[in-house]
């Protein structure tokens, strides 16, 4: 199959392109750096022309309120181009529990992206993943100072980007789900516990202070970012750290 991977130079997109091509498909990466802009629409018609499947793995440059406009405009442009080009399957990557955290702009933006796709004219699949293991360093840095890292005890089920890409590639090569598939890492931690494991592994002597008000994940209520019934990926966090 011919598969246009928009955002195909990113963390997940580049691995999805590799996986799809290794499986015998013709996957082509497109992004700003290849001259395709999902916000202005530049190069989109050409990027999706002749594609059986479009996989959208672009990301907003910010996680704030501006992310709503990014996902609205990019999906409007991509869906119009894909519809015009006769694309038969449109895949996006969203976040487990994204509709359960309306306090966070970025999570509302991803829920909006899902709705635009589901309400649109093209058969679709939504893959929802839990937090990427690769994202942990950024999470720790947001609330860190010289001596401490403050983190809430939010339940988190981290997944390796390698496993996310494999799941997205599998869905992209299959029939449209016209629904959602949840994928998650094999273990559930609290975020403060995950912070302690990460710092200890790196030989970082700072102390993790459990603080229910610290950082972005403080807004998350209960265990909505985890799903023990999701498709579970193989890679464990400590193995990934090693
Ligand atoms: N982080 C998490 O834990 C998590 C969990 C679940 C789902 N997700 C979702 O996973 C998806 C992929 O994330 P990622 O980490 O792989 O992203 P990433 O590494 O930041 O890559 C983003 C990609 O989007 C492209 N891009 C950005 N703006 C663009 C524009 N205006 N026009 C065209 N291309 C543009 C970039 O192209 P250039 O390199 O050319 O700029 C790059 O290829 C996101 O939608 C995110 O919401 C993330």
Tab-separated table of C-alpha atoms and ligand atoms in Angstrom, residues 6-14 30-40 42 44 56-61 63 70-71 74 92-96 106-107 110 113 127-135 159 164 217, ligand 1:
chain	number	residue	atom	x	y	z
A	6	UNK	CA	2.567	13.328	7.720
A	7	UNK	CA	4.956	14.226	10.538
A	8	UNK	CA	7.073	11.365	9.210
A	9	UNK	CA	10.324	12.946	10.427
A	10	UNK	CA	9.258	13.058	14.103
A	11	UNK	CA	9.920	10.690	17.012
A	12	UNK	CA	7.028	8.369	16.171
A	13	UNK	CA	6.643	9.225	12.467
A	14	UNK	CA	10.192	8.290	11.491
A	30	UNK	CA	6.239	14.398	4.844
A	31	UNK	CA	6.748	17.324	7.204
A	32	UNK	CA	7.726	20.953	7.305
A	33	UNK	CA	11.313	19.999	6.566
A	34	UNK	CA	10.226	18.222	3.350
A	35	UNK	CA	8.177	21.271	2.264
A	36	UNK	CA	4.727	20.201	3.538
A	37	UNK	CA	2.949	22.463	6.023
A	38	UNK	CA	-0.281	21.234	7.609
A	39	UNK	CA	-1.088	24.717	8.920
A	40	UNK	CA	-0.715	26.737	5.702
A	42	UNK	CA	1.439	24.054	1.438
A	44	UNK	CA	-0.583	18.797	1.119
A	56	UNK	CA	-0.985	12.020	10.702
A	57	UNK	CA	1.808	12.148	13.291
A	58	UNK	CA	2.362	15.891	13.377
A	59	UNK	CA	2.507	17.671	16.704
A	60	UNK	CA	1.735	21.157	17.883
A	61	UNK	CA	4.805	23.319	18.618
A	63	UNK	CA	1.087	22.506	24.609
A	70	UNK	CA	-2.996	23.925	15.484
A	71	UNK	CA	-5.051	20.721	15.573
A	74	UNK	CA	-4.160	21.037	10.468
A	92	UNK	CA	-4.091	9.653	14.012
A	93	UNK	CA	-2.201	9.092	17.266
A	94	UNK	CA	-3.928	10.455	20.353
A	95	UNK	CA	-3.621	10.017	24.116
A	96	UNK	CA	-5.328	7.534	26.466
A	106	UNK	CA	-3.351	20.124	24.994
A	107	UNK	CA	-5.610	17.242	26.020
A	110	UNK	CA	-6.232	16.143	21.072
A	113	UNK	CA	-8.516	16.345	16.753
A	127	UNK	CA	-4.662	4.983	18.187
A	128	UNK	CA	-4.522	6.298	21.739
A	129	UNK	CA	-1.197	5.794	23.525
A	130	UNK	CA	-0.176	6.438	27.111
A	131	UNK	CA	2.762	8.761	27.916
A	132	UNK	CA	5.939	8.016	25.972
A	133	UNK	CA	8.972	6.911	28.030
A	134	UNK	CA	10.980	9.428	25.982
A	135	UNK	CA	8.781	12.167	27.499
A	159	UNK	CA	5.176	3.162	26.722
A	164	UNK	CA	3.959	3.010	19.812
A	217	UNK	CA	-0.146	16.170	35.555
B	1	LIG	N1	4.261	12.589	24.115
B	1	LIG	C1	3.405	11.641	24.474
B	1	LIG	O1	3.554	11.041	25.535
B	1	LIG	C2	2.249	11.300	23.550
B	1	LIG	C3	1.342	10.327	23.960
B	1	LIG	C4	0.320	9.966	23.089
B	1	LIG	C5	0.210	10.577	21.833
B	1	LIG	N2	1.112	11.536	21.441
B	1	LIG	C6	0.987	12.127	20.079
B	1	LIG	O2	1.969	11.577	19.210
B	1	LIG	C7	2.048	12.418	18.054
B	1	LIG	C8	3.490	12.417	17.528
B	1	LIG	O3	4.342	12.925	18.528
B	1	LIG	P1	5.934	12.971	18.349
B	1	LIG	O4	6.499	13.024	19.725
B	1	LIG	O5	6.376	11.919	17.384
B	1	LIG	O6	6.114	14.399	17.663
B	1	LIG	P2	7.495	15.101	17.206
B	1	LIG	O7	8.671	14.229	17.411
B	1	LIG	O8	7.477	16.478	17.827
B	1	LIG	O9	7.313	15.256	15.631
B	1	LIG	C9	6.373	16.141	15.114
B	1	LIG	C10	6.346	16.009	13.609
B	1	LIG	O10	5.358	16.960	13.142
B	1	LIG	C11	5.958	17.718	12.101
B	1	LIG	N3	5.315	19.041	12.050
B	1	LIG	C12	5.160	19.932	13.065
B	1	LIG	N4	4.506	21.026	12.616
B	1	LIG	C13	4.241	20.795	11.302
B	1	LIG	C14	3.607	21.545	10.296
B	1	LIG	N5	3.087	22.761	10.532
B	1	LIG	N6	3.494	21.006	9.056
B	1	LIG	C15	4.017	19.783	8.792
B	1	LIG	N7	4.647	19.032	9.687
B	1	LIG	C16	4.756	19.527	10.944
B	1	LIG	C17	7.426	17.785	12.432
B	1	LIG	O11	8.124	18.106	11.247
B	1	LIG	P3	9.556	18.844	11.201
B	1	LIG	O12	10.491	17.907	11.911
B	1	LIG	O13	9.851	18.986	9.769
B	1	LIG	O14	9.353	20.143	11.925
B	1	LIG	C18	7.662	16.346	12.911
B	1	LIG	O15	7.800	15.479	11.801
B	1	LIG	C19	1.507	13.795	18.485
B	1	LIG	O16	0.335	14.085	17.764
B	1	LIG	C20	1.186	13.620	19.970
B	1	LIG	O17	0.009	14.296	20.360
B	1	LIG	C21	2.126	11.908	22.290
